[in-house]
XYZ file of C-alpha atoms in Angstrom:
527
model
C -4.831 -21.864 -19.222
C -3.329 -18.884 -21.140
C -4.925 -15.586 -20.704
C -5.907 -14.128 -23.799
C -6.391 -17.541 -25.765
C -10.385 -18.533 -24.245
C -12.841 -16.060 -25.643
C -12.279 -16.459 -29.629
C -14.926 -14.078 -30.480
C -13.204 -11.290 -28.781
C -9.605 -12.255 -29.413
C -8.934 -9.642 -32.112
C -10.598 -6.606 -30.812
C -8.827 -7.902 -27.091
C -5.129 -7.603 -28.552
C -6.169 -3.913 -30.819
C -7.462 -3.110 -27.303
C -3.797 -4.130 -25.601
C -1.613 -3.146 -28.941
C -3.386 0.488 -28.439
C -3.004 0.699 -24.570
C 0.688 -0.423 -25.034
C 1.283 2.626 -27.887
C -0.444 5.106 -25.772
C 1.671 4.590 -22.510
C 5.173 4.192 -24.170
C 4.443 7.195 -25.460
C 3.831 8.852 -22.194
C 6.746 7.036 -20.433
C 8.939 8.466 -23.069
C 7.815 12.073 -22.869
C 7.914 12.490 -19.442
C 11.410 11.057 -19.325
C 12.423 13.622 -21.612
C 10.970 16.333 -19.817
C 12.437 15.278 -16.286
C 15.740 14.438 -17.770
C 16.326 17.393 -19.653
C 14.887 19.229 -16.512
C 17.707 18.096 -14.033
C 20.171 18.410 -17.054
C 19.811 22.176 -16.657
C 19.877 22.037 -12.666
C 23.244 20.051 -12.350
C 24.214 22.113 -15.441
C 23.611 25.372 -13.540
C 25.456 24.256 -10.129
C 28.046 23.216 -12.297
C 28.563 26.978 -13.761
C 28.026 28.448 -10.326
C 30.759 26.111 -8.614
C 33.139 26.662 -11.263
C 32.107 31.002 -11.061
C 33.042 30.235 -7.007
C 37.030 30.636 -8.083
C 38.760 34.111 -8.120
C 40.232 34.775 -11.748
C 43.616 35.774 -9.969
C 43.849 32.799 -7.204
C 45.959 29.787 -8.821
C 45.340 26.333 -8.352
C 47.074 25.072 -5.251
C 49.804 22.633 -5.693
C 48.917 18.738 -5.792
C 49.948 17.203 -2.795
C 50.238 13.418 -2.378
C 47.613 11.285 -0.092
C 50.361 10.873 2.473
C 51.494 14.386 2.820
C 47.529 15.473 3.144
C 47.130 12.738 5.993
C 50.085 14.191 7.942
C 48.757 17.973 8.011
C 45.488 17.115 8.543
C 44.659 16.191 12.271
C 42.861 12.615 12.422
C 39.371 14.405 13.385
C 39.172 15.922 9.755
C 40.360 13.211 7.653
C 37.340 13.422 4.656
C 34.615 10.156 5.525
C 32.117 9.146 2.706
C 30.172 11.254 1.175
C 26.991 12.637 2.787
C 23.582 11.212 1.633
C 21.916 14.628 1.306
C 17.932 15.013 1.515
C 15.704 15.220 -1.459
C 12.061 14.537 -2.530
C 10.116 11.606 -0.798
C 6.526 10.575 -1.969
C 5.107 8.087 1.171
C 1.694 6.298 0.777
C 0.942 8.522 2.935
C 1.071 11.650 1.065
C 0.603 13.968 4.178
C 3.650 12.336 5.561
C 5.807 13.807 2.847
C 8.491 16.246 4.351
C 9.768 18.928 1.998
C 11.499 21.247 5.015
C 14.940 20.505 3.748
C 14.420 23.120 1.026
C 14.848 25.597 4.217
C 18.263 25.187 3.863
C 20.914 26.485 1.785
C 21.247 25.663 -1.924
C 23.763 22.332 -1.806
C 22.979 21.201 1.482
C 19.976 18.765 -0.341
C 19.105 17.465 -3.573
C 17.538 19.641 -6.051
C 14.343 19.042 -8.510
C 12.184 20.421 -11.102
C 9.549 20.239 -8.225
C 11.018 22.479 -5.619
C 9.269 25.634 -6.970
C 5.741 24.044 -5.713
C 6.982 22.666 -2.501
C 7.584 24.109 0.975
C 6.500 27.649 -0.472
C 7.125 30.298 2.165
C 3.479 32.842 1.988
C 5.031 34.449 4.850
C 7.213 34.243 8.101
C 4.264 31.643 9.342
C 2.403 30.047 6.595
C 3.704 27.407 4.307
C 2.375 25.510 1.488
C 3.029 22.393 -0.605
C 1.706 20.850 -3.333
C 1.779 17.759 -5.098
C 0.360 14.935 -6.756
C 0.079 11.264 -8.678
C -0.649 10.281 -11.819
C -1.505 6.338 -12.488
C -2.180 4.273 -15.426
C -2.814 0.185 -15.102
C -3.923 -2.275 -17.655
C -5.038 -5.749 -16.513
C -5.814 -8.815 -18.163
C -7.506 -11.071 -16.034
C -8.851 -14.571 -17.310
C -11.176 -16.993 -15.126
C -11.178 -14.516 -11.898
C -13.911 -16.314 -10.310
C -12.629 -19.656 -11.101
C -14.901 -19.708 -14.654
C -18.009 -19.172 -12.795
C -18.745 -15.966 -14.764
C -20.823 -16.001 -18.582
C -17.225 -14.174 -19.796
C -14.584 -15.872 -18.800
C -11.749 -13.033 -19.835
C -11.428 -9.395 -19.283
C -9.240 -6.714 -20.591
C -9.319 -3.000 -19.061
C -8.013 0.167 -17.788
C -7.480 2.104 -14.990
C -6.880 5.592 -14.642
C -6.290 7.475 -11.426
C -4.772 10.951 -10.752
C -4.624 12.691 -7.361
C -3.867 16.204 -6.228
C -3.103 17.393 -3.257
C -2.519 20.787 -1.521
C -0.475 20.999 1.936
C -0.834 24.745 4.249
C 0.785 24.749 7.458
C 0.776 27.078 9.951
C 4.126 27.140 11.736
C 4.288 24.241 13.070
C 1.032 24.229 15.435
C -1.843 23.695 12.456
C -2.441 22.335 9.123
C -5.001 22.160 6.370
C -4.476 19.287 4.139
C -6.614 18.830 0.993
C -6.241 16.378 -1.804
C -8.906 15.778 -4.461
C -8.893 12.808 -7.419
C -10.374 11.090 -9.809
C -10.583 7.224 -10.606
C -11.985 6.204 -14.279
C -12.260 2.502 -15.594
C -12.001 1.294 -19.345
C -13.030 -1.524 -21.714
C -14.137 -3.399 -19.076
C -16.312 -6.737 -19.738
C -17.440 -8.079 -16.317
C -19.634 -5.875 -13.894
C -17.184 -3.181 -12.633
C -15.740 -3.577 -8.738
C -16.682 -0.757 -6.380
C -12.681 0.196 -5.820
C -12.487 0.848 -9.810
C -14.374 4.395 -10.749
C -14.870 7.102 -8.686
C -15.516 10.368 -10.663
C -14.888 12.788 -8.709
C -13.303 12.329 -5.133
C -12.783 14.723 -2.197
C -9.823 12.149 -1.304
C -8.930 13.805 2.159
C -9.664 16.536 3.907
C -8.399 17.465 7.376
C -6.994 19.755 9.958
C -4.165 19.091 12.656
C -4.338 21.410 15.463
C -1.603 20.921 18.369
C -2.989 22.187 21.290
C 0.260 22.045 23.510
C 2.382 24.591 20.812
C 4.853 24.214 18.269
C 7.040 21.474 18.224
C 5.389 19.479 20.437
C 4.180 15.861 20.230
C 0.553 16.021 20.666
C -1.471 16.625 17.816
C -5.776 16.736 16.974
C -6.710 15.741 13.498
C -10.026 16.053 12.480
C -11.589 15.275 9.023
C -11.827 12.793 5.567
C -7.903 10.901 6.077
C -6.109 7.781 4.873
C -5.693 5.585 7.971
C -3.022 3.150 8.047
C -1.433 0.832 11.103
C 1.603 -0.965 10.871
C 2.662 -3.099 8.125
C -1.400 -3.223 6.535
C -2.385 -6.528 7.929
C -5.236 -4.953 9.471
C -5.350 -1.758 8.570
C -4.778 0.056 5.321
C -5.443 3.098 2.591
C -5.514 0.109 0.103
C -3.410 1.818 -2.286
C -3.580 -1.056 -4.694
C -7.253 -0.434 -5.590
C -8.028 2.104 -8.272
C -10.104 4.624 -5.217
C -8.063 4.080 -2.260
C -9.764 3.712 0.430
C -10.186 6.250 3.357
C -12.369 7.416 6.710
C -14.326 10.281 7.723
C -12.325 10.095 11.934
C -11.053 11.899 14.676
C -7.658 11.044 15.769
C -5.585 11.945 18.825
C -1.872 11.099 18.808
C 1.575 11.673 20.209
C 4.693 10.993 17.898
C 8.032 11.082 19.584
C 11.636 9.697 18.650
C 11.325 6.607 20.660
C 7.416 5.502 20.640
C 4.075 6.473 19.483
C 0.177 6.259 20.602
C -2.662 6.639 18.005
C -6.707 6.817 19.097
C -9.217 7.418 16.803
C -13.070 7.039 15.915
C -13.909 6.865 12.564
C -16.319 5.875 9.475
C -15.131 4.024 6.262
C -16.167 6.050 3.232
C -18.735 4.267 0.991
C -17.900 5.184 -2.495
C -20.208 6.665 -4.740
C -19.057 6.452 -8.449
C -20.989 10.035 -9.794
C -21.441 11.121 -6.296
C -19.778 12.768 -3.720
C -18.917 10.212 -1.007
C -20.272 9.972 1.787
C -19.196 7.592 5.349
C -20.964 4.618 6.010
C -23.611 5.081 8.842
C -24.151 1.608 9.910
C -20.220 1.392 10.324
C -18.323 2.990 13.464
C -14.324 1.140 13.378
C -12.414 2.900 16.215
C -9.036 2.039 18.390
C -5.858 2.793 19.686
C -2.476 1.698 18.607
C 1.204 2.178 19.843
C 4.385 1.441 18.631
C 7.833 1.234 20.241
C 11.169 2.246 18.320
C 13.505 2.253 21.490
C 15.219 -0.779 20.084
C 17.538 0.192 16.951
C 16.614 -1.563 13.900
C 12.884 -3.435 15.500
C 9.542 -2.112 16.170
C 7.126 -3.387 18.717
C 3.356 -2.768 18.130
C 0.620 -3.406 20.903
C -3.307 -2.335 19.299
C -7.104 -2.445 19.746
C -9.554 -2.537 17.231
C -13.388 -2.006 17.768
C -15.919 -2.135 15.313
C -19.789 -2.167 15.098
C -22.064 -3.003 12.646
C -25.737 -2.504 12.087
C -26.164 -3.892 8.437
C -28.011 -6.996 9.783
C -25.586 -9.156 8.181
C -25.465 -13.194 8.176
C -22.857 -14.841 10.111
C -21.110 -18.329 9.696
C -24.294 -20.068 11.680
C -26.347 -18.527 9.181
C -28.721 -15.610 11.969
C -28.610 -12.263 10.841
C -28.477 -9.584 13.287
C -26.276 -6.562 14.676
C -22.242 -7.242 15.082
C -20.158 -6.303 17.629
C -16.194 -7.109 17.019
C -13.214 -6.568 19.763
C -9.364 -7.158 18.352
C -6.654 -7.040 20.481
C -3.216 -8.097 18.971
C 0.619 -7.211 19.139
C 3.225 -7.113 16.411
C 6.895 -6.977 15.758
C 9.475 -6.048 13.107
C 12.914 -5.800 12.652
C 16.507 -7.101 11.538
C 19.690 -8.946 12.792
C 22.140 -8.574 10.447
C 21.097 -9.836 6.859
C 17.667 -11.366 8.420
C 14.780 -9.528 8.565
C 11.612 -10.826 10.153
C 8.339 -9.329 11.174
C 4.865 -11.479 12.891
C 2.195 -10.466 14.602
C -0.845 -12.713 16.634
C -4.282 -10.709 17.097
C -7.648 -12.492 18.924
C -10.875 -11.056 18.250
C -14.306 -10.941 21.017
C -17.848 -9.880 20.455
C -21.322 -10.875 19.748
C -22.720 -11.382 16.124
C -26.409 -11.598 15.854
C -26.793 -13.112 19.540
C -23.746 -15.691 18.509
C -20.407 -15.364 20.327
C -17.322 -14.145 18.769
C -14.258 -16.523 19.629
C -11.453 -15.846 16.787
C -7.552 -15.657 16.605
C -4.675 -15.166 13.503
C -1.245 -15.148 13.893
C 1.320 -14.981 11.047
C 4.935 -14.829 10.449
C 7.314 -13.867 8.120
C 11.559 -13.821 7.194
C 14.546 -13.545 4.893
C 17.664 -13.209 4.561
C 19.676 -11.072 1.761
C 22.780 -12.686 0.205
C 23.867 -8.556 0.252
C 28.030 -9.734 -1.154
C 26.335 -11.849 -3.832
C 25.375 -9.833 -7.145
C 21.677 -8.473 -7.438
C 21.841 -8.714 -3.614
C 19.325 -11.556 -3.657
C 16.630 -12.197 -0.394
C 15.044 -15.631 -0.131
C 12.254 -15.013 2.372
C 9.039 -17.423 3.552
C 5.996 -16.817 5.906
C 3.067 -18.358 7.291
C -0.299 -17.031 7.817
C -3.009 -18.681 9.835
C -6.569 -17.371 10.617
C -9.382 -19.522 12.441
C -12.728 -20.507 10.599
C -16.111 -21.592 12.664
C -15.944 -25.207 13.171
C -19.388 -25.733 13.922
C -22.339 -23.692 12.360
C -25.050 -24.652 14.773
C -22.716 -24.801 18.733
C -23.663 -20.466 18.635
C -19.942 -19.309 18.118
C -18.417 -17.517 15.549
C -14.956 -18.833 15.129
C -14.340 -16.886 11.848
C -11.551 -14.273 12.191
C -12.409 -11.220 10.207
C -9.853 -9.118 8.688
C -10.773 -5.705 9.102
C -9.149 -3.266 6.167
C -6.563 -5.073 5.143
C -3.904 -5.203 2.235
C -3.809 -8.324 1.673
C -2.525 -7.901 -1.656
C 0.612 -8.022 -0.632
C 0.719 -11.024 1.581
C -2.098 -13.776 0.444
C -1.094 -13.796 -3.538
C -1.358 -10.715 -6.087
C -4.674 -12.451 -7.768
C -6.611 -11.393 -4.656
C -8.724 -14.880 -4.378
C -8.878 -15.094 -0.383
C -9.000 -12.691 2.455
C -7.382 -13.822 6.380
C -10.251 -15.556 7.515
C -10.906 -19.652 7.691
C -7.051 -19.540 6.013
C -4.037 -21.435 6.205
C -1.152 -19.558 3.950
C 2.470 -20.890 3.425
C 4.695 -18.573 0.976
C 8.226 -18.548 -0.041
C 9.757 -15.816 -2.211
C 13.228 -14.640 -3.937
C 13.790 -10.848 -4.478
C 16.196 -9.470 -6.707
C 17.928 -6.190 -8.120
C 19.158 -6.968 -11.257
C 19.855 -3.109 -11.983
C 21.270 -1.584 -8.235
C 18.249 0.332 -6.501
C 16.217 0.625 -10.107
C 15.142 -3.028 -11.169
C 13.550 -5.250 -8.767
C 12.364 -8.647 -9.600
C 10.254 -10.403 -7.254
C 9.351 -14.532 -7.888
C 6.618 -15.819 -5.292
C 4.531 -18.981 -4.555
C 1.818 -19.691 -2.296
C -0.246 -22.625 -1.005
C -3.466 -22.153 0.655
C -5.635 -24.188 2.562
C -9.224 -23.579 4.699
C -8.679 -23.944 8.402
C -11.954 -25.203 9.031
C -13.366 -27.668 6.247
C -16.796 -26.680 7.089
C -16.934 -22.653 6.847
C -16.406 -21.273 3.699
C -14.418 -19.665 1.536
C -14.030 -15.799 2.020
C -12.928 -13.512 -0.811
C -10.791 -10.416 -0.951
C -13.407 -7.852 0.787
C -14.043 -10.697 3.185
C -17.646 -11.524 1.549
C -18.281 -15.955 1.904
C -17.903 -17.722 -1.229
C -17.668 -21.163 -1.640
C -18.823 -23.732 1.319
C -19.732 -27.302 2.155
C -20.990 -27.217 5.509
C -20.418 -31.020 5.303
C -17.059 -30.973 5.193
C -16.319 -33.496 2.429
C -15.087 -31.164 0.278
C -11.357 -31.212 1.692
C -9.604 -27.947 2.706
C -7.037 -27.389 -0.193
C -7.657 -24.473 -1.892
C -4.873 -24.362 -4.747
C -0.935 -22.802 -5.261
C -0.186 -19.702 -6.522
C 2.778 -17.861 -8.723
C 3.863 -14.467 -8.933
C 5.892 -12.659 -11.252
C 6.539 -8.895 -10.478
C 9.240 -6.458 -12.220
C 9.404 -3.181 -10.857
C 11.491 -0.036 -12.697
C 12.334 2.671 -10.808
C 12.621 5.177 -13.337
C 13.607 7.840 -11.341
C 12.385 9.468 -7.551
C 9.152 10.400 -9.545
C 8.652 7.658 -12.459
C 8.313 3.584 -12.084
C 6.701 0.932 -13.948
C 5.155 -2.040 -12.494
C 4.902 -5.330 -14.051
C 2.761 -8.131 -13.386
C 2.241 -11.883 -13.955
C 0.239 -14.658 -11.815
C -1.727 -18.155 -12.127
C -3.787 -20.348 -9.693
C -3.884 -23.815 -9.609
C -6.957 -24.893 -8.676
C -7.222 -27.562 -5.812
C -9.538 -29.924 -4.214
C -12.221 -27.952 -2.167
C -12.479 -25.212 -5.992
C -12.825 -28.556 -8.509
C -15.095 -30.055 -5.402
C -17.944 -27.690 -5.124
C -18.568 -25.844 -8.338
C -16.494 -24.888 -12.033
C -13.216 -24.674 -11.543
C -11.066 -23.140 -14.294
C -7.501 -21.833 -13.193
C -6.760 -17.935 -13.027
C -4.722 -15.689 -14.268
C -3.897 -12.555 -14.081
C -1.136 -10.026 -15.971
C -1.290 -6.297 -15.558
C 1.052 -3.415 -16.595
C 1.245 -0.033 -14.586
C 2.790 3.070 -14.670
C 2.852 5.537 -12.027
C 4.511 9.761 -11.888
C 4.473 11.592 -8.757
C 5.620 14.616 -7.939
């Protein structure tokens, strides 16, 4: 069913709403285009001038020489190669990642931008100190999110997010790193999500401390920090939500070239929309994870997960008690050539209100990029699978539990199910139809319930839907997504966004079932 077509009371205040939203953010897009355009006009302008100032007034041009004639005075070692790919501004998802040390070096030797004055700023011979920031805009139009369960059927909205952040390092032995934001919804009909507003945020705050010296591998972090573990399955900063999300820890861990080994304790942050936030005290989620680069071009990734829960929740046999949840699990990435594959199996252990824990996922997922065919197409497919509790009354919990996931970006952009009681099948095609600035990305997904008798578990992992008889089926429904993204340049993109669910026969089985949709725009600057 179309998005904006259901709620006929609403429709024309709905499209003023969108016409409005659309106005004010091509207006923003253009002026900041303008500004960073005319911006590195004047740099490459100036280098310009100052390479052509380089030449002596009384030194002529040497002669032209042929190709041939250069070749044959020029020993083999010094022939010219490509061109260099110099360094120049990065902006990770994990903003403390971001490495701006390049500008250390002489003018040329990377590539400038109307940023540089705020980055890498020398105080003194030891102190250093960066700044930066995001700015973030999304409208989304969602119709039937809950399958047409809700009184209001269709929602329109904004998001607004900005972040800033503040970098000091000492040498290279300790670091403060601050970053504060704010996260504001708009217009928005149904009862607003706990990842949508947050007021005022202290984002992160931390302090590294390597106890060994400078330059070495060891390194103590301590404070409010994004944590994020491989490629999200299990652990992420959720960077699609409008808060992020992030932990109050203490983390130990040695980076070298080769390998790497992460452990930390921590507490997820509850957030508090006109509050300062504050961690969860019923929640401790610690572990350890290491990774292996030794291999050129694949990653292998061996972890442990702990968490424990006081919040008296209910589990899948339906006792309430104190939760105890062990997950052990390897992954692997990589690519061969034009394939590229990544998978990962994980089991989980514990007790859940005096019920055991016996769970297990795997997943998997490939492609391969037609790179001498035009837009450099990839045609890609995965599986997921996570087990659901087969019996609610035998006094095991076979339900996998997903942790802090983003599953955004592998169980459909709607966010309808989480990776628990799940069978997933995807295929995709990804394509540049403007090199390295236009992506287009066409996906579809089927979904199914491992276990016809547990339920149906939403994005944050919460049960939904269930017939504990087991007559309801196990097909969930099929997905399609539609994303665009525009690189507009290193700091500017847009992000655009189309998907629908068709409902199947467990949805239409045990309660309304109207299909979703969802279509969002979003616009993002960082600097």
């Amino acid at each position: 069913m179309p998005i904006c077509w259901r709620d006929k009371i609403n429709t024309e205040s709905s499209f003023r709403c969108l016409h409005n939203s659309i106005r004010r953010l091509a207006f923003a897009v253009g002026l900041l285009v303008c500004q960073v355009a005319a911006a590195q006009t004047t740099t490459v302008g100036n280098d310009r001038a100052g390479q052509s100032s380089e030449q002596p007034a009384n030194e002529q041009p040497a002669k032209s020489e042929t190709f041939s004639q250069k070749s044959e005075a020029m020993p083999p070692a010094q022939l010219p190669g490509p061109p260099a790919i110099l360094p120049g501004p990065k902006y990770n998802n994990l903003r403390y990642d971001d490495d701006f040390s390049y500008l250390d070096g002489e003018p040329g030797t990377y590539l400038e931008d109307p940023f540089d004055p705020i980055k890498n700023i020398h105080l003194d011979d030891d102190w250093r100190l960066s700044l930066g920031g995001e700015l973030r805009f999304r409208m989304e139009s969602s119709t039937n999110i809950s399958y047409g369960a809700d009184a209001r059927t269709q929602d329109n909205y904004q998001l607004y997010r900005s972040f800033m952040h503040f970098d000091l390092k000492y040498r290279d032995s300790a670091r403060f790193f601050l970053q504060i934001g704010s996260a504001l919804v708009s217009s928005r009909s149904l009862p607003p999500r706990g990842i949508d507003e947050n007021r005022f945020a202290l984002q992160q705050f931390f302090f590294d401390l390597k106890p060994l010296g400078d330059g070495t591998p060891l390194t103590i972090r301590v404070g409010r920090q994004d944590l994020q573990y491989g490629r999200q399955r299990f652990v992420s900063p959720l960077d699609w939500s409008n808060t992020r999300r992030r932990f109050d820890a203490v983390k130990i861990f040695w980076h070298e070239d080769d390998f790497e080994f992460d452990v930390f304790y921590s507490k997820p942050l509850n957030v508090r929309k006109r509050h300062l936030d504050r961690w969860d005290e019923e929640v401790d989620f610690y572990g350890a994870y290491f990774s292996y680069k030794g291999v050129p071009r694949h990653k292998f990734d061996m972890f442990f997960f702990g968490q424990d829960d006081t919040r008296d929740r209910t589990n899948p046999n339906g006792n309430s008690g104190d939760m105890s949840r062990y997950t052990l699990g390897g992954s692997f990435e990589g690519k061969t050539g034009a394939f590229d594959y990544n998978g990962f199996v994980a089991g989980q252990w514990g007790r859940w209100a005096g019920d055991t824990i016996q769970a297990w996922a795997w997943g998997i997922d490939g492609g391969y990029t037609l790179t001498d065919c035009a837009w450099k197409p990839r045609i890609g497919a995965g599986f997921d699978w996570a087990s659901g509790d087969e019996n609610p009354v035998d006094g095991k919990v076979g339900t996998f539990d997903q942790l802090f996931p983003l599953g955004h970006t592998y169980l459909g952009l709607i966010d309808l199910v989480a990776r628990q009681n799940l069978n997933a099948v995807h295929v995709d095609i990804t394509a540049w139809p403007v090199a390295k600035k236009v992506k287009a990305k066409l996906s579809y997904h089927a979904f199914w319930l491992n276990e016809k008798r547990d339920a149906l578990y939403g994005v944050t992992g919460a049960p939904g839907r269930r017939d504990v008889t087991g007559n309801s089926g196990t097909e969930l429904g099929h997905e399609l997504d539609l994303t665009v993204v525009w690189k507009i340049n290193r700091h500017q993109s847009m992000l655009f966004g189309y998907s629908h669910f068709w409902d199947s026969s467990f949805i239409t089985n045990t309660g309304v079932s109207e299909d979703p949709d969802l279509f969002y725009v979003q616009y993002a600057f960082k600097f």
